[in-house]
Amino acid sequence: MTLRTPPSWLQNGSHPAENDRLTTQALYATTGIIGSGSMLVTANSPAGMSVIVEPGWAAIVGTTQADMGTYVAYNDANNVLTITTADPSNPRIDRIVVTVEDSYYSGSADDVIFQVLAGTPASTPSAPATPANSISLATIAVGTAVTQINSGDITDTRVEVTTNLPVGDITSVTAGTGLSGGGSSGAVTLNLANTAVSAGSYTTANITVDAQGRITSASSGTAASDPTPTVFLLMGA
């Protein structure tokens, strides 16, 4: 089939959910989190053999087969995930993922879940591969015989989705000469930097101006005084 029919949301038609997900994929082209703070993995408090997945959105492109479209998942609260007991002899690396399960394509479950994929203990361990229909959120370095996971053991592996919606091509704002501020995300502010000149009023000012037209130095001067006038007496003949 080269053209899906009927299209999603046709008034008197019916269509599979896959059509809706293909519509979603027109918006979210790749697998990833939606918003830079979504589903961040952090250490639990107090520290122990668990981590927290914070709230947020994710878009997951189905990979069990072609043309599954993009699933959108939302986590509405902190989720605590248990890390299994550390190996007494070797370290390992675990992977935290969020996975969509869809029985239409494989298995028997219809759900979205967080998983802790335990790595194999080894002198030089590697993390398990990310499974189908999943996003990797973080890897966890589980040291030999450790009893708690700390922030330094967590490596963030999240990536943000890319979109097919038209967006501008400005990726950052850099503060140029005479400016401060700028940035590459969120609300960006540029400020006019202060010069060495103190704010105030100057009388008969001596000033210095730079190439950008800013006054970089100023001082009050002294008004010139008229010399003592010379009086000429004109005498008539």
PDB file of C-alpha atoms in Angstrom:
ATOM      1  CA  MET A   1       0.000   0.000   0.000  1.00  0.00           C
ATOM      2  CA  THR A   2       1.506   3.322  -1.025  1.00  0.00           C
ATOM      3  CA  LEU A   3      -1.112   5.692   0.446  1.00  0.00           C
ATOM      4  CA  ARG A   4      -2.864   5.109   3.768  1.00  0.00           C
ATOM      5  CA  THR A   5      -6.622   5.293   3.442  1.00  0.00           C
ATOM      6  CA  PRO A   6      -8.773   6.417   5.087  1.00  0.00           C
ATOM      7  CA  PRO A   7      -6.655   9.178   6.624  1.00  0.00           C
ATOM      8  CA  SER A   8      -6.716   9.749  10.358  1.00  0.00           C
ATOM      9  CA  TRP A   9      -9.815  11.458  11.795  1.00  0.00           C
ATOM     10  CA  LEU A  10     -11.963  11.119   8.661  1.00  0.00           C
ATOM     11  CA  GLN A  11     -15.455  12.009   9.869  1.00  0.00           C
ATOM     12  CA  ASN A  12     -17.274   8.868   8.702  1.00  0.00           C
ATOM     13  CA  GLY A  13     -14.309   6.539   8.401  1.00  0.00           C
ATOM     14  CA  SER A  14     -12.403   4.189  10.663  1.00  0.00           C
ATOM     15  CA  HIS A  15      -8.688   3.624  10.804  1.00  0.00           C
ATOM     16  CA  PRO A  16      -6.077   1.686  12.800  1.00  0.00           C
ATOM     17  CA  ALA A  17      -4.143   3.349  15.643  1.00  0.00           C
ATOM     18  CA  GLU A  18      -1.052   2.966  13.476  1.00  0.00           C
ATOM     19  CA  ASN A  19      -2.407   5.731  11.235  1.00  0.00           C
ATOM     20  CA  ASP A  20      -2.518   8.070  14.237  1.00  0.00           C
ATOM     21  CA  ARG A  21       1.047   7.168  15.169  1.00  0.00           C
ATOM     22  CA  LEU A  22       2.202   7.866  11.633  1.00  0.00           C
ATOM     23  CA  THR A  23       0.535  11.268  11.977  1.00  0.00           C
ATOM     24  CA  THR A  24       2.441  11.769  15.239  1.00  0.00           C
ATOM     25  CA  GLN A  25       5.662  10.831  13.449  1.00  0.00           C
ATOM     26  CA  ALA A  26       5.040  13.732  11.095  1.00  0.00           C
ATOM     27  CA  LEU A  27       5.542  15.908  14.190  1.00  0.00           C
ATOM     28  CA  TYR A  28       8.176  13.908  16.111  1.00  0.00           C
ATOM     29  CA  ALA A  29      10.534  12.435  13.561  1.00  0.00           C
ATOM     30  CA  THR A  30      12.909  10.593  15.897  1.00  0.00           C
ATOM     31  CA  THR A  31      12.937   8.752  19.202  1.00  0.00           C
ATOM     32  CA  GLY A  32      13.757  10.945  22.197  1.00  0.00           C
ATOM     33  CA  ILE A  33      12.544  12.976  25.129  1.00  0.00           C
ATOM     34  CA  ILE A  34      10.254  15.960  24.581  1.00  0.00           C
ATOM     35  CA  GLY A  35      11.737  18.825  26.561  1.00  0.00           C
ATOM     36  CA  SER A  36      15.244  18.865  28.004  1.00  0.00           C
ATOM     37  CA  GLY A  37      14.134  18.052  31.566  1.00  0.00           C
ATOM     38  CA  SER A  38      11.956  15.045  30.746  1.00  0.00           C
ATOM     39  CA  MET A  39      12.589  11.641  32.379  1.00  0.00           C
ATOM     40  CA  LEU A  40      15.910  12.587  33.956  1.00  0.00           C
ATOM     41  CA  VAL A  41      17.437   9.738  35.991  1.00  0.00           C
ATOM     42  CA  THR A  42      18.803  10.796  39.396  1.00  0.00           C
ATOM     43  CA  ALA A  43      20.089   9.095  42.535  1.00  0.00           C
ATOM     44  CA  ASN A  44      17.508   8.337  45.214  1.00  0.00           C
ATOM     45  CA  SER A  45      17.600  10.096  48.568  1.00  0.00           C
ATOM     46  CA  PRO A  46      18.711   8.686  50.896  1.00  0.00           C
ATOM     47  CA  ALA A  47      21.097   6.900  48.555  1.00  0.00           C
ATOM     48  CA  GLY A  48      20.641   3.155  48.151  1.00  0.00           C
ATOM     49  CA  MET A  49      20.331   0.556  45.413  1.00  0.00           C
ATOM     50  CA  SER A  50      17.708   2.529  43.504  1.00  0.00           C
ATOM     51  CA  VAL A  51      17.333   5.502  41.180  1.00  0.00           C
ATOM     52  CA  ILE A  52      14.538   7.922  40.317  1.00  0.00           C
ATOM     53  CA  VAL A  53      13.077   8.659  36.882  1.00  0.00           C
ATOM     54  CA  GLU A  54      11.595  12.142  36.944  1.00  0.00           C
ATOM     55  CA  PRO A  55       8.361  13.203  35.179  1.00  0.00           C
ATOM     56  CA  GLY A  56       8.222  14.202  31.533  1.00  0.00           C
ATOM     57  CA  TRP A  57       7.365  13.323  27.943  1.00  0.00           C
ATOM     58  CA  ALA A  58       8.956  11.006  25.411  1.00  0.00           C
ATOM     59  CA  ALA A  59       8.345  10.145  21.762  1.00  0.00           C
ATOM     60  CA  ILE A  60       9.216   6.568  20.821  1.00  0.00           C
ATOM     61  CA  VAL A  61       9.373   5.491  17.182  1.00  0.00           C
ATOM     62  CA  GLY A  62       8.259   1.865  16.866  1.00  0.00           C
ATOM     63  CA  THR A  63      11.077  -0.360  15.620  1.00  0.00           C
ATOM     64  CA  THR A  64       9.568  -3.860  15.739  1.00  0.00           C
ATOM     65  CA  GLN A  65       8.673  -3.406  12.084  1.00  0.00           C
ATOM     66  CA  ALA A  66       8.487  -0.610   9.535  1.00  0.00           C
ATOM     67  CA  ASP A  67       5.773   2.074   9.569  1.00  0.00           C
ATOM     68  CA  MET A  68       4.718   1.661  13.196  1.00  0.00           C
ATOM     69  CA  GLY A  69       4.789   5.408  13.726  1.00  0.00           C
ATOM     70  CA  THR A  70       5.639   7.295  16.923  1.00  0.00           C
ATOM     71  CA  TYR A  71       4.220   6.513  20.358  1.00  0.00           C
ATOM     72  CA  VAL A  72       3.990   9.411  22.834  1.00  0.00           C
ATOM     73  CA  ALA A  73       4.463   8.538  26.517  1.00  0.00           C
ATOM     74  CA  TYR A  74       4.061  10.684  29.632  1.00  0.00           C
ATOM     75  CA  ASN A  75       5.428  10.092  33.127  1.00  0.00           C
ATOM     76  CA  ASP A  76       3.439  12.129  35.687  1.00  0.00           C
ATOM     77  CA  ALA A  77       5.464  11.476  38.868  1.00  0.00           C
ATOM     78  CA  ASN A  78       8.847  10.329  40.155  1.00  0.00           C
ATOM     79  CA  ASN A  79       9.339   6.589  39.581  1.00  0.00           C
ATOM     80  CA  VAL A  80      11.711   4.669  41.856  1.00  0.00           C
ATOM     81  CA  LEU A  81      13.564   1.842  40.078  1.00  0.00           C
ATOM     82  CA  THR A  82      15.465  -0.845  41.976  1.00  0.00           C
ATOM     83  CA  ILE A  83      19.039  -1.727  41.014  1.00  0.00           C
ATOM     84  CA  THR A  84      19.845  -5.380  41.663  1.00  0.00           C
ATOM     85  CA  THR A  85      22.547  -6.384  44.139  1.00  0.00           C
ATOM     86  CA  ALA A  86      26.092  -5.601  43.045  1.00  0.00           C
ATOM     87  CA  ASP A  87      28.415  -8.425  42.075  1.00  0.00           C
ATOM     88  CA  PRO A  88      31.002  -9.197  44.798  1.00  0.00           C
ATOM     89  CA  SER A  89      33.868  -9.666  42.336  1.00  0.00           C
ATOM     90  CA  ASN A  90      33.355  -7.441  39.276  1.00  0.00           C
ATOM     91  CA  PRO A  91      31.647  -4.172  38.301  1.00  0.00           C
ATOM     92  CA  ARG A  92      28.835  -3.976  35.781  1.00  0.00           C
ATOM     93  CA  ILE A  93      26.922  -1.310  33.837  1.00  0.00           C
ATOM     94  CA  ASP A  94      23.111  -1.283  33.866  1.00  0.00           C
ATOM     95  CA  ARG A  95      20.891   0.612  31.428  1.00  0.00           C
ATOM     96  CA  ILE A  96      17.636   2.425  32.255  1.00  0.00           C
ATOM     97  CA  VAL A  97      15.095   2.494  29.408  1.00  0.00           C
ATOM     98  CA  VAL A  98      11.482   3.379  28.751  1.00  0.00           C
ATOM     99  CA  THR A  99       9.825   0.802  26.486  1.00  0.00           C
ATOM    100  CA  VAL A 100       6.528   0.595  24.609  1.00  0.00           C
ATOM    101  CA  GLU A 101       4.899  -2.855  24.532  1.00  0.00           C
ATOM    102  CA  ASP A 102       2.312  -3.413  21.782  1.00  0.00           C
ATOM    103  CA  SER A 103       0.824  -6.894  21.396  1.00  0.00           C
ATOM    104  CA  TYR A 104      -0.371  -6.108  17.875  1.00  0.00           C
ATOM    105  CA  TYR A 105       3.241  -6.495  16.739  1.00  0.00           C
ATOM    106  CA  SER A 106       4.816  -8.789  19.350  1.00  0.00           C
ATOM    107  CA  GLY A 107       4.297 -10.220  22.829  1.00  0.00           C
ATOM    108  CA  SER A 108       1.104 -10.064  24.889  1.00  0.00           C
ATOM    109  CA  ALA A 109       1.356  -6.748  26.753  1.00  0.00           C
ATOM    110  CA  ASP A 110       0.024  -3.340  25.808  1.00  0.00           C
ATOM    111  CA  ASP A 111       1.827  -0.847  27.999  1.00  0.00           C
ATOM    112  CA  VAL A 112       4.699   1.592  28.437  1.00  0.00           C
ATOM    113  CA  ILE A 113       7.209   0.647  31.139  1.00  0.00           C
ATOM    114  CA  PHE A 114      10.514   1.645  32.708  1.00  0.00           C
ATOM    115  CA  GLN A 115      13.101  -1.129  32.757  1.00  0.00           C
ATOM    116  CA  VAL A 116      16.437  -1.660  34.467  1.00  0.00           C
ATOM    117  CA  LEU A 117      18.537  -3.828  32.157  1.00  0.00           C
ATOM    118  CA  ALA A 118      21.279  -5.354  34.298  1.00  0.00           C
ATOM    119  CA  GLY A 119      24.678  -5.604  32.671  1.00  0.00           C
ATOM    120  CA  THR A 120      27.063  -8.541  32.885  1.00  0.00           C
ATOM    121  CA  PRO A 121      29.739  -8.230  35.614  1.00  0.00           C
ATOM    122  CA  ALA A 122      33.221  -8.106  34.102  1.00  0.00           C
ATOM    123  CA  SER A 123      36.589  -6.514  34.651  1.00  0.00           C
ATOM    124  CA  THR A 124      35.758  -4.201  31.736  1.00  0.00           C
ATOM    125  CA  PRO A 125      31.945  -4.170  31.610  1.00  0.00           C
ATOM    126  CA  SER A 126      29.674  -2.786  28.910  1.00  0.00           C
ATOM    127  CA  ALA A 127      26.041  -1.727  29.058  1.00  0.00           C
ATOM    128  CA  PRO A 128      23.263  -3.873  27.541  1.00  0.00           C
ATOM    129  CA  ALA A 129      21.886  -2.801  24.171  1.00  0.00           C
ATOM    130  CA  THR A 130      18.734  -0.677  24.035  1.00  0.00           C
ATOM    131  CA  PRO A 131      15.801  -2.939  23.110  1.00  0.00           C
ATOM    132  CA  ALA A 132      13.276  -2.329  20.338  1.00  0.00           C
ATOM    133  CA  ASN A 133      10.610   0.349  20.883  1.00  0.00           C
ATOM    134  CA  SER A 134      12.715   1.962  23.628  1.00  0.00           C
ATOM    135  CA  ILE A 135      14.617   5.071  24.676  1.00  0.00           C
ATOM    136  CA  SER A 136      17.807   4.816  26.702  1.00  0.00           C
ATOM    137  CA  LEU A 137      17.567   7.238  29.619  1.00  0.00           C
ATOM    138  CA  ALA A 138      20.806   6.520  31.491  1.00  0.00           C
ATOM    139  CA  THR A 139      23.498   3.998  32.254  1.00  0.00           C
ATOM    140  CA  ILE A 140      24.395   3.108  35.838  1.00  0.00           C
ATOM    141  CA  ALA A 141      27.908   2.131  36.891  1.00  0.00           C
ATOM    142  CA  VAL A 142      27.393  -0.544  39.555  1.00  0.00           C
ATOM    143  CA  GLY A 143      30.737  -0.980  41.291  1.00  0.00           C
ATOM    144  CA  THR A 144      32.006  -4.161  42.899  1.00  0.00           C
ATOM    145  CA  ALA A 145      30.051  -4.928  46.085  1.00  0.00           C
ATOM    146  CA  VAL A 146      28.586  -1.402  46.317  1.00  0.00           C
ATOM    147  CA  THR A 147      25.478  -0.855  48.427  1.00  0.00           C
ATOM    148  CA  GLN A 148      24.321   2.474  47.011  1.00  0.00           C
ATOM    149  CA  ILE A 149      24.104   4.370  43.749  1.00  0.00           C
ATOM    150  CA  ASN A 150      25.362   7.946  43.814  1.00  0.00           C
ATOM    151  CA  SER A 151      24.960  10.773  41.312  1.00  0.00           C
ATOM    152  CA  GLY A 152      28.446  10.184  39.936  1.00  0.00           C
ATOM    153  CA  ASP A 153      27.491   6.620  38.967  1.00  0.00           C
ATOM    154  CA  ILE A 154      24.751   7.836  36.589  1.00  0.00           C
ATOM    155  CA  THR A 155      25.455   8.791  32.963  1.00  0.00           C
ATOM    156  CA  ASP A 156      22.648  10.623  31.170  1.00  0.00           C
ATOM    157  CA  THR A 157      21.993   9.023  27.755  1.00  0.00           C
ATOM    158  CA  ARG A 158      18.807  10.887  26.844  1.00  0.00           C
ATOM    159  CA  VAL A 159      18.489  12.627  23.490  1.00  0.00           C
ATOM    160  CA  GLU A 160      15.804  15.105  22.479  1.00  0.00           C
ATOM    161  CA  VAL A 161      13.431  14.410  19.613  1.00  0.00           C
ATOM    162  CA  THR A 162      13.805  16.149  16.310  1.00  0.00           C
ATOM    163  CA  THR A 163      10.731  17.652  14.748  1.00  0.00           C
ATOM    164  CA  ASN A 164       9.482  17.985  11.206  1.00  0.00           C
ATOM    165  CA  LEU A 165       7.793  21.268  12.068  1.00  0.00           C
ATOM    166  CA  PRO A 166       9.445  24.327  10.536  1.00  0.00           C
ATOM    167  CA  VAL A 167      11.749  25.992  13.040  1.00  0.00           C
ATOM    168  CA  GLY A 168      14.285  28.799  12.873  1.00  0.00           C
ATOM    169  CA  ASP A 169      17.955  28.087  12.339  1.00  0.00           C
ATOM    170  CA  ILE A 170      19.268  30.167  15.256  1.00  0.00           C
ATOM    171  CA  THR A 171      20.956  27.792  17.693  1.00  0.00           C
ATOM    172  CA  SER A 172      22.499  30.295  20.095  1.00  0.00           C
ATOM    173  CA  VAL A 173      22.826  33.999  20.821  1.00  0.00           C
ATOM    174  CA  THR A 174      26.317  35.259  21.624  1.00  0.00           C
ATOM    175  CA  ALA A 175      26.947  38.522  23.432  1.00  0.00           C
ATOM    176  CA  GLY A 176      29.132  40.702  21.215  1.00  0.00           C
ATOM    177  CA  THR A 177      31.225  43.785  21.977  1.00  0.00           C
ATOM    178  CA  GLY A 178      29.736  45.856  24.768  1.00  0.00           C
ATOM    179  CA  LEU A 179      27.091  43.228  25.606  1.00  0.00           C
ATOM    180  CA  SER A 180      26.689  40.504  28.215  1.00  0.00           C
ATOM    181  CA  GLY A 181      24.315  37.567  28.501  1.00  0.00           C
ATOM    182  CA  GLY A 182      23.205  35.349  25.619  1.00  0.00           C
ATOM    183  CA  GLY A 183      22.707  31.585  25.617  1.00  0.00           C
ATOM    184  CA  SER A 184      21.659  28.554  23.585  1.00  0.00           C
ATOM    185  CA  SER A 185      18.333  27.563  25.153  1.00  0.00           C
ATOM    186  CA  GLY A 186      15.300  28.989  26.900  1.00  0.00           C
ATOM    187  CA  ALA A 187      14.652  32.703  27.252  1.00  0.00           C
ATOM    188  CA  VAL A 188      17.813  34.561  26.251  1.00  0.00           C
ATOM    189  CA  THR A 189      18.617  38.062  27.472  1.00  0.00           C
ATOM    190  CA  LEU A 190      21.272  40.459  26.192  1.00  0.00           C
ATOM    191  CA  ASN A 191      22.420  43.265  28.487  1.00  0.00           C
ATOM    192  CA  LEU A 192      24.358  46.413  27.676  1.00  0.00           C
ATOM    193  CA  ALA A 193      27.568  46.101  29.660  1.00  0.00           C
ATOM    194  CA  ASN A 194      28.622  48.922  31.967  1.00  0.00           C
ATOM    195  CA  THR A 195      31.611  51.060  31.042  1.00  0.00           C
ATOM    196  CA  ALA A 196      34.069  52.607  33.476  1.00  0.00           C
ATOM    197  CA  VAL A 197      32.110  55.877  33.395  1.00  0.00           C
ATOM    198  CA  SER A 198      30.098  56.679  36.512  1.00  0.00           C
ATOM    199  CA  ALA A 199      26.508  57.697  35.930  1.00  0.00           C
ATOM    200  CA  GLY A 200      25.938  61.383  36.537  1.00  0.00           C
ATOM    201  CA  SER A 201      26.024  64.873  35.064  1.00  0.00           C
ATOM    202  CA  TYR A 202      29.242  66.376  33.806  1.00  0.00           C
ATOM    203  CA  THR A 203      29.990  70.073  33.340  1.00  0.00           C
ATOM    204  CA  THR A 204      32.190  71.227  30.472  1.00  0.00           C
ATOM    205  CA  ALA A 205      32.985  67.552  30.049  1.00  0.00           C
ATOM    206  CA  ASN A 206      36.111  65.956  28.665  1.00  0.00           C
ATOM    207  CA  ILE A 207      35.019  62.660  27.091  1.00  0.00           C
ATOM    208  CA  THR A 208      36.476  59.663  25.253  1.00  0.00           C
ATOM    209  CA  VAL A 209      34.311  57.697  22.776  1.00  0.00           C
ATOM    210  CA  ASP A 210      35.098  54.153  21.534  1.00  0.00           C
ATOM    211  CA  ALA A 211      34.419  52.641  18.089  1.00  0.00           C
ATOM    212  CA  GLN A 212      30.922  51.568  19.172  1.00  0.00           C
ATOM    213  CA  GLY A 213      29.993  55.100  20.112  1.00  0.00           C
ATOM    214  CA  ARG A 214      30.095  54.485  23.859  1.00  0.00           C
ATOM    215  CA  ILE A 215      31.548  57.044  26.249  1.00  0.00           C
ATOM    216  CA  THR A 216      34.378  55.225  27.990  1.00  0.00           C
ATOM    217  CA  SER A 217      35.698  58.071  30.118  1.00  0.00           C
ATOM    218  CA  ALA A 218      34.335  61.410  31.208  1.00  0.00           C
ATOM    219  CA  SER A 219      35.321  64.163  33.615  1.00  0.00           C
ATOM    220  CA  SER A 220      34.124  67.635  34.339  1.00  0.00           C
ATOM    221  CA  GLY A 221      36.308  70.420  33.006  1.00  0.00           C
ATOM    222  CA  THR A 222      36.770  74.053  33.904  1.00  0.00           C
ATOM    223  CA  ALA A 223      35.061  76.735  31.894  1.00  0.00           C
ATOM    224  CA  ALA A 224      37.475  79.091  30.177  1.00  0.00           C
ATOM    225  CA  SER A 225      37.453  82.609  31.670  1.00  0.00           C
ATOM    226  CA  ASP A 226      37.678  85.823  29.671  1.00  0.00           C
ATOM    227  CA  PRO A 227      41.024  87.609  29.990  1.00  0.00           C
ATOM    228  CA  THR A 228      41.114  90.997  31.656  1.00  0.00           C
ATOM    229  CA  PRO A 229      39.871  93.413  29.045  1.00  0.00           C
ATOM    230  CA  THR A 230      42.273  96.024  27.729  1.00  0.00           C
ATOM    231  CA  VAL A 231      40.806  99.521  27.735  1.00  0.00           C
ATOM    232  CA  PHE A 232      41.904 101.916  25.091  1.00  0.00           C
ATOM    233  CA  LEU A 233      41.364 105.595  25.675  1.00  0.00           C
ATOM    234  CA  LEU A 234      40.820 107.410  22.475  1.00  0.00           C
ATOM    235  CA  MET A 235      41.672 111.038  22.700  1.00  0.00           C
ATOM    236  CA  GLY A 236      40.348 113.528  20.297  1.00  0.00           C
ATOM    237  CA  ALA A 237      42.536 116.053  18.642  1.00  0.00           C
TER     238      ALA A 237
END
